[in-house]
Short mmCIF file of C-alpha atoms in Angstrom, two decimals:
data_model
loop_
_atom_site.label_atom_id
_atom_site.label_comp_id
_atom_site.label_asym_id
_atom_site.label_seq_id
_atom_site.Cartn_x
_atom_site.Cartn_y
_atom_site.Cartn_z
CA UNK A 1 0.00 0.00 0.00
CA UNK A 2 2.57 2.39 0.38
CA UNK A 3 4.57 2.18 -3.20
CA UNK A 4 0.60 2.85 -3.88
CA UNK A 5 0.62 6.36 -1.97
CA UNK A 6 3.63 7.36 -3.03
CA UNK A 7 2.90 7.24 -6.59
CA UNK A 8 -0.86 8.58 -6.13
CA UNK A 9 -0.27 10.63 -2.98
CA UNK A 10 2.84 12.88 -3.14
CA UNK A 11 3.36 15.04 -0.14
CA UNK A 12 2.22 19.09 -1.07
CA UNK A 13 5.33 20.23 0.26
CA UNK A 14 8.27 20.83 -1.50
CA UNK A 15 6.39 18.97 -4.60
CA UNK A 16 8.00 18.29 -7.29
CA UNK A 17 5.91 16.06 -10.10
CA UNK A 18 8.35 14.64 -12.33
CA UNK A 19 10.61 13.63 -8.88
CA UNK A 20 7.61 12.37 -7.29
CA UNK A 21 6.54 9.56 -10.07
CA UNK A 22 10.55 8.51 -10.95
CA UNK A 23 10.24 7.84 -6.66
CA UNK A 24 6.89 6.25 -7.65
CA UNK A 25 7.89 4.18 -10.24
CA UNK A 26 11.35 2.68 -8.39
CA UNK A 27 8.80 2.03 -5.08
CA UNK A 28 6.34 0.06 -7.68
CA UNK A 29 9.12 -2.27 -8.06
CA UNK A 30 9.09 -3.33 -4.32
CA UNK A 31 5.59 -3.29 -4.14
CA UNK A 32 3.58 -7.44 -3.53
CA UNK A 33 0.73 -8.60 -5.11
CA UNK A 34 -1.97 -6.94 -3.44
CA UNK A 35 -0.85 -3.54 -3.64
CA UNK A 36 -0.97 -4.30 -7.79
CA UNK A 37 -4.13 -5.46 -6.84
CA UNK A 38 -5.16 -2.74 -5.04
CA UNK A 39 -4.11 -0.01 -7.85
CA UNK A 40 -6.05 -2.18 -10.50
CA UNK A 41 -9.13 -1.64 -8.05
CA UNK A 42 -9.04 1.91 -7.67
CA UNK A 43 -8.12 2.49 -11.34
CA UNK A 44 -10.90 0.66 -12.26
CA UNK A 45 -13.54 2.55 -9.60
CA UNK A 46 -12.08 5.85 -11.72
CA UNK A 47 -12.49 4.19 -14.94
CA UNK A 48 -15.99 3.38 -13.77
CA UNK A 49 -15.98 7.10 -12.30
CA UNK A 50 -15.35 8.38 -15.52
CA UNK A 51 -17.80 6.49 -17.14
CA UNK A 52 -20.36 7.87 -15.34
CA UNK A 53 -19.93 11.39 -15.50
CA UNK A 54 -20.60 11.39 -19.12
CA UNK A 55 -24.21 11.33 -18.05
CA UNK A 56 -24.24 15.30 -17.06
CA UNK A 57 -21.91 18.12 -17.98
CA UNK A 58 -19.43 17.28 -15.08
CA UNK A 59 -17.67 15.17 -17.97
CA UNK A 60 -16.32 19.05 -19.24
CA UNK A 61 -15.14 19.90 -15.38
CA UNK A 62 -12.95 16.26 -15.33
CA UNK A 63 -11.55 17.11 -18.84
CA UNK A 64 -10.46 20.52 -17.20
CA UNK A 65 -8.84 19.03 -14.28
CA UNK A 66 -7.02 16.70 -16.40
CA UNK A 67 -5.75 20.20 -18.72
CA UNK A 68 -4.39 21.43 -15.45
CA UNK A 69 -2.50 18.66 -14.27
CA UNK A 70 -0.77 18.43 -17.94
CA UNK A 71 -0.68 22.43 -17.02
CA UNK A 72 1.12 21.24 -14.11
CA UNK A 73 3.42 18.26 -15.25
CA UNK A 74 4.58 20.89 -18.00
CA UNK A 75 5.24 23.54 -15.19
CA UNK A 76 6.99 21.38 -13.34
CA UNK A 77 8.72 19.60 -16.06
CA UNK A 78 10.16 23.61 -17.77
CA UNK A 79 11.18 24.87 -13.90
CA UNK A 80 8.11 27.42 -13.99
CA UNK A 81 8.24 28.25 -10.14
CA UNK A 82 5.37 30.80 -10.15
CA UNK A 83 2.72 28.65 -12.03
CA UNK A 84 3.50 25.56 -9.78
CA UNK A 85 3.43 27.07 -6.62
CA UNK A 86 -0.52 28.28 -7.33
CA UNK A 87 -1.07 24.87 -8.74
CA UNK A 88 0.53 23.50 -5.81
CA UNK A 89 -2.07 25.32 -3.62
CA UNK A 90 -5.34 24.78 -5.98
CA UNK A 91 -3.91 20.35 -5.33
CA UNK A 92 -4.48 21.29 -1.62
CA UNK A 93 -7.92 22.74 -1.66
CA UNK A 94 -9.12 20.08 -4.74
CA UNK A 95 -10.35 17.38 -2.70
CA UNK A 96 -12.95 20.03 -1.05
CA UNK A 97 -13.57 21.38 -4.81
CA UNK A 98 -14.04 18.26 -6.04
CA UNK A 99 -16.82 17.05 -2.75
CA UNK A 100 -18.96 20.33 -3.91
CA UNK A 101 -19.15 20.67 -7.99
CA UNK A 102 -19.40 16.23 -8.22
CA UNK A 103 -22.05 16.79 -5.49
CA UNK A 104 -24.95 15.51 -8.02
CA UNK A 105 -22.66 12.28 -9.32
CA UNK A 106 -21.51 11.27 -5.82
CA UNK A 107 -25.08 11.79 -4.74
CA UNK A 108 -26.59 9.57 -7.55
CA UNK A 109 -23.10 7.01 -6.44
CA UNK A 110 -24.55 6.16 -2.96
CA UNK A 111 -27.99 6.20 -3.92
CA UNK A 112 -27.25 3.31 -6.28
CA UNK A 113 -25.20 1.67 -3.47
CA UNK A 114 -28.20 2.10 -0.97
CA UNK A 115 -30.47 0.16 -3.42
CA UNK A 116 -28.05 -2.37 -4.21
CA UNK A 117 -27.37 -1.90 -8.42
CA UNK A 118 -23.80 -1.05 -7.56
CA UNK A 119 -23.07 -4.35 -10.04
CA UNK A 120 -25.29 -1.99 -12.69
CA UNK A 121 -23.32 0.81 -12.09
CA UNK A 122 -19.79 -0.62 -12.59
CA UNK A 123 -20.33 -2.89 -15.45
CA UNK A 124 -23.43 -1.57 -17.74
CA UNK A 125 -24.74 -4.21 -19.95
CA UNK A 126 -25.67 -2.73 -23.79
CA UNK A 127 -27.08 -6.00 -25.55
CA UNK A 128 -27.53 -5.18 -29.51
CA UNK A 129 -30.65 -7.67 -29.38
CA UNK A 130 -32.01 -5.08 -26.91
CA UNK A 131 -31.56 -2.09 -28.97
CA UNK A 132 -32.65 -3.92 -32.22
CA UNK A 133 -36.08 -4.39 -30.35
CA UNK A 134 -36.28 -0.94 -29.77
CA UNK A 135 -36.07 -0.08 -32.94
CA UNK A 136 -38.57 -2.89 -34.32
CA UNK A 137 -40.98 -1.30 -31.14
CA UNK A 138 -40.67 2.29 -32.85
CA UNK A 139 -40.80 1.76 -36.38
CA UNK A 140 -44.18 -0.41 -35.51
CA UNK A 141 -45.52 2.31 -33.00
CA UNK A 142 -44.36 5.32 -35.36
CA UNK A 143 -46.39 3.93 -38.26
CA UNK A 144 -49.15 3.35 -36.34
CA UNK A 145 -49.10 7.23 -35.35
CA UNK A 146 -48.43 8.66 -38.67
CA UNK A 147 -51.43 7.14 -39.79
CA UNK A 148 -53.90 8.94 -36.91
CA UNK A 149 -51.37 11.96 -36.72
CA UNK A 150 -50.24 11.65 -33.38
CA UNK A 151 -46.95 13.32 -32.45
CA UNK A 152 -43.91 11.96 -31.77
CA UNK A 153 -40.30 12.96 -30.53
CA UNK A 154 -38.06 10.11 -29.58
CA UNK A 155 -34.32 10.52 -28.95
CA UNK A 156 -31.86 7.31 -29.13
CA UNK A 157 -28.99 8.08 -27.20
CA UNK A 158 -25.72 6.75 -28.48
CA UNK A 159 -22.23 7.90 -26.93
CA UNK A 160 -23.35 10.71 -25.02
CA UNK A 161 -25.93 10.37 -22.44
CA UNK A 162 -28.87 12.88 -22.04
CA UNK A 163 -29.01 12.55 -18.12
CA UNK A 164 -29.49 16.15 -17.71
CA UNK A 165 -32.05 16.14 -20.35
CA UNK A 166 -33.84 13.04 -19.05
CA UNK A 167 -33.85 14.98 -15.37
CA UNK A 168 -36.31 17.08 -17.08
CA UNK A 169 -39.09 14.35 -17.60
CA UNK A 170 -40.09 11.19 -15.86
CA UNK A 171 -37.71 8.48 -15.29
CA UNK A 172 -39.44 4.92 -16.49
CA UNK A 173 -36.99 2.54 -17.26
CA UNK A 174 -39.19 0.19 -19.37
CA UNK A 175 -38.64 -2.13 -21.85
CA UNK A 176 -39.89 -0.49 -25.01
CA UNK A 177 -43.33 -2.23 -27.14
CA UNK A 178 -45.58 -0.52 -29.47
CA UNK A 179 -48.45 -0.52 -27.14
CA UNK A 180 -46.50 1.13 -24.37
CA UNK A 181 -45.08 4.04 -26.80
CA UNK A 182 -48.65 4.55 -28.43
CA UNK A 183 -49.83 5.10 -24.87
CA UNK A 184 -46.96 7.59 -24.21
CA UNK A 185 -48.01 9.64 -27.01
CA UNK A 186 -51.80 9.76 -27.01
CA UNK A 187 -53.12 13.29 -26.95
CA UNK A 188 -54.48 12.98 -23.25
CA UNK A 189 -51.45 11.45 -21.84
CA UNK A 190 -49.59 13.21 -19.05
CA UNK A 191 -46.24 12.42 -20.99
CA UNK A 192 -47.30 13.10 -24.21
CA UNK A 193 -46.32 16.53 -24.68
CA UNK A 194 -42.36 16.13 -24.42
CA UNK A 195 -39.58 13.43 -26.00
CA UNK A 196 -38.99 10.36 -25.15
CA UNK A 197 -35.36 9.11 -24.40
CA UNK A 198 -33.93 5.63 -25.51
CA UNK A 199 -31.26 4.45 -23.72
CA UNK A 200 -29.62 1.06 -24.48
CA UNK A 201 -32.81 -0.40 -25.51
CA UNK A 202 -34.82 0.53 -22.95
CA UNK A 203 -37.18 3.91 -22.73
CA UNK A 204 -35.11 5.60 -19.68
CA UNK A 205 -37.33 8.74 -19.47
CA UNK A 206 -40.37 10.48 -21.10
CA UNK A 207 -42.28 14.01 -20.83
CA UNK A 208 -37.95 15.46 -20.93
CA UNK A 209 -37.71 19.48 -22.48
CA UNK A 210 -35.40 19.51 -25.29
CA UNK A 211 -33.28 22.50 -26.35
CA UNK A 212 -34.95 24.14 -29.69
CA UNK A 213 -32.34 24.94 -32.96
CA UNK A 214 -31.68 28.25 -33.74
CA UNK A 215 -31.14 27.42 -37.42
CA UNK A 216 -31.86 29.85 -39.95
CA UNK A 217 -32.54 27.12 -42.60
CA UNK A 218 -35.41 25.22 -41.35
CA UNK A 219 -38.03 25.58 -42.88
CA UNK A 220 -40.97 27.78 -41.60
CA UNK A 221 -43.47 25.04 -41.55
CA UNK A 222 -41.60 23.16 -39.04
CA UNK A 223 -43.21 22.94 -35.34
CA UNK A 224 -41.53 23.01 -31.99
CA UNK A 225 -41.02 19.17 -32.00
CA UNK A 226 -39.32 18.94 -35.26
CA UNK A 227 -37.39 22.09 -34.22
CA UNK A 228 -35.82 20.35 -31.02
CA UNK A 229 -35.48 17.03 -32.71
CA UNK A 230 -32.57 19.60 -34.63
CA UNK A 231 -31.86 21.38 -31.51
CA UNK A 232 -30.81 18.06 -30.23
CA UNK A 233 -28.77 16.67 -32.55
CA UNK A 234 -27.04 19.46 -33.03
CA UNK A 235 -25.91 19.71 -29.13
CA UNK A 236 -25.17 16.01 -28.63
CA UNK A 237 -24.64 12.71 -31.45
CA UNK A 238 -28.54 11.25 -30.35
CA UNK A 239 -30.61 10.27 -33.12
CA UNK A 240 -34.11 11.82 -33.26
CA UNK A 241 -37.68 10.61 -34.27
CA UNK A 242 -40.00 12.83 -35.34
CA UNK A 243 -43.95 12.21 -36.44
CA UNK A 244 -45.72 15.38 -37.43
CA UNK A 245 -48.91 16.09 -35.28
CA UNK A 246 -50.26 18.27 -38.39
CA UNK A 247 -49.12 16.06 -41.51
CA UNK A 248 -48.53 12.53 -39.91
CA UNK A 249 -44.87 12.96 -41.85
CA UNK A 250 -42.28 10.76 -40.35
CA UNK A 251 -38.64 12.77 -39.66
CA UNK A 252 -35.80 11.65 -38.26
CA UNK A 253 -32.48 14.21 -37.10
CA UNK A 254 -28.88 13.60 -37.21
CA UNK A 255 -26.22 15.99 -36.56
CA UNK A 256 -28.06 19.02 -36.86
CA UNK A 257 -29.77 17.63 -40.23
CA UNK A 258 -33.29 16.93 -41.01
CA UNK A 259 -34.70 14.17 -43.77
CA UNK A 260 -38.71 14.48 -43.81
CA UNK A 261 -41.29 12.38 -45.25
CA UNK A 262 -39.75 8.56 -44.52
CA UNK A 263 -41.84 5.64 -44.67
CA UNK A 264 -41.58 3.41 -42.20
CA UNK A 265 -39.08 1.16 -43.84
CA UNK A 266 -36.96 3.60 -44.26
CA UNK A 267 -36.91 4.67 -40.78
CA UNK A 268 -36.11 1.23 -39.53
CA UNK A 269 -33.15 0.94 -42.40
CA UNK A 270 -31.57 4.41 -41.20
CA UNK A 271 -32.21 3.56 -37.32
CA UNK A 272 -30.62 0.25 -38.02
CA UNK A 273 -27.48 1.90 -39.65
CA UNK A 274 -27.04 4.94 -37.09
CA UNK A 275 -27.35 2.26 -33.81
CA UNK A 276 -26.60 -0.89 -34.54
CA UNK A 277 -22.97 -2.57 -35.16
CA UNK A 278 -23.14 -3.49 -39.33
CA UNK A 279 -21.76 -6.70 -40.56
CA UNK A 280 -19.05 -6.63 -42.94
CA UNK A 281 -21.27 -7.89 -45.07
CA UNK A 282 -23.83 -4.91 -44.81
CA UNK A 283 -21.56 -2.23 -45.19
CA UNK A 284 -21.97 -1.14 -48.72
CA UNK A 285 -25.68 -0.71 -48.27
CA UNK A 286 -25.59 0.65 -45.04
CA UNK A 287 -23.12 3.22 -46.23
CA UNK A 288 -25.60 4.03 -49.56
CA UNK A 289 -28.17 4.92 -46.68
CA UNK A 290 -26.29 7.80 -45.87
CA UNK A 291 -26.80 9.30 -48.90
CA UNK A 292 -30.51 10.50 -47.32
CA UNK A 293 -28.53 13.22 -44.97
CA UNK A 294 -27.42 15.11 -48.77
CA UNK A 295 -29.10 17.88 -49.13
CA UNK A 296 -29.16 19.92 -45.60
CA UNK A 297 -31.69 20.38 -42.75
CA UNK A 298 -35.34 21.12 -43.31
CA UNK A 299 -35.69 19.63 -46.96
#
């Protein structure tokens, strides 16, 4: 445990980075078993850590803390006594930094420990049969709506997460059918009014406020729902479902881009390509299907 400390818990004073990992690195080479152990352990709770703040915009905050330790490796490393004496003092006053702006994360960490899904937490399961059923679920359920003009505004997350977004609505954590997403959406549901958020195959959260798109190039026709299915993807990589409460017209929005008027085939054929993993065998078509997005947002 102590080669452990010294190379992830050099004392403040006198600190000197680039003296404090070569001591690091030659104590390493003394250390037993269960202090390797031990570092795997707590490099995998950051890993995990890490993982988990890419739910909210705390994931910007960790990439800044990891600019100002390069900041500070490179201070250290060029003999810049100034800039590593404040950095020096901002490493002692971190830890209580850290406590206050992770508040929400660290919050949401013990709650999950308290109910017992810490196993969820640390190793999140995303099974393609899972999302492939989601997809099958919305092509059937958006069909069905386009037909009695119901709208729609689904968002499939993909790398980054919509926590913050999904904090706005109603958490559900269902497994997705046509039934349940028809009932969502029906004119005098509670939820009906707001998107809908997929999250590995599963509908995490409904009734959620989406940010609108300030694009100049929509077209004027376009309602509020087709206007944040842009706003969306423009803000984060999520692809976006769309059926038009006035025309029935199925949409769907991809980085900032908007192709109108799909039939339900080719929804399931684009969904298909955007969120599942293609055989090598499917890639030529798959690619062709990207040939839709030509042409700009709004046409």
């Amino acid at each position: 445990m102590e080669a452990f400390q010294n190379i992830f818990i050099p004392p403040l004073q006198n600190f000197d980075l680039l003296s404090s990992l070569k001591s690091g690195i030659a104590s390493l080479q003394t250390a037993g078993p269960m202090d390797v152990v031990d570092i795997l352990i707590v490099a995998y709770i950051i890993y995990r850590m890490m993982k988990l703040l890419k739910d909210t915009s705390a994931a910007r905050l960790a990439k800044g803390i990891l600019v100002l330790a390069l900041v500070m490796l490179l201070a250290s490393w060029f003999g810049l006594t100034s800039i590593s004496y404040i950095l020096r003092t901002a490493v002692y006053y971190a830890p209580f930094v850290l406590v206050i702006i992770f508040q929400p994360e660290l919050r949401r960490l013990l709650e999950q420990l308290g109910k017992g899904n810490l196993s969820r937490l640390l190793v999140p399961a995303n099974d393609p049969d899972e999302i492939e059923a989601a997809i099958n679920a919305t092509v059937s359920a958006c069909a069905d709506m386009s037909k009695t003009k119901t709208g729609v505004l689904i968002a499939f997350e993909r790398k980054e997460r919509l926590g913050e977004i999904a904090a706005t609505g109603t958490l559900l954590d269902a497994d997705p059918s046509p039934e349940l997403l028809k009932n969502i959406f029906f004119k005098n549901s509670p939820l009906h009014d707001g998107a809908l958020i997929m999250r590995a195959g599963k509908i995490y959260a409904a009734g959620c406020v989406l940010p609108l798109s300030g694009s100049q190039t929509l077209s004027r026709d376009l309602g509020t729902r087709h206007r944040a299915a842009v706003g969306m993807s423009e803000s984060s990589d999520s692809v976006l479902v769309v059926v038009s409460e006035e025309t029935g017209a199925i949409s769907v929005a991809i980085g900032g881009m908007l192709k109108r008027h799909l039939s339900p085939e080719v929804l399931k054929k684009v969904l298909e390509s955007e969120l599942l993993e293609p055989d090598k065998s499917d890639k030529r078509g798959i690619s062709s299907l990207r040939n839709i997005w030509k042409g700009g947002a709004g046409k």
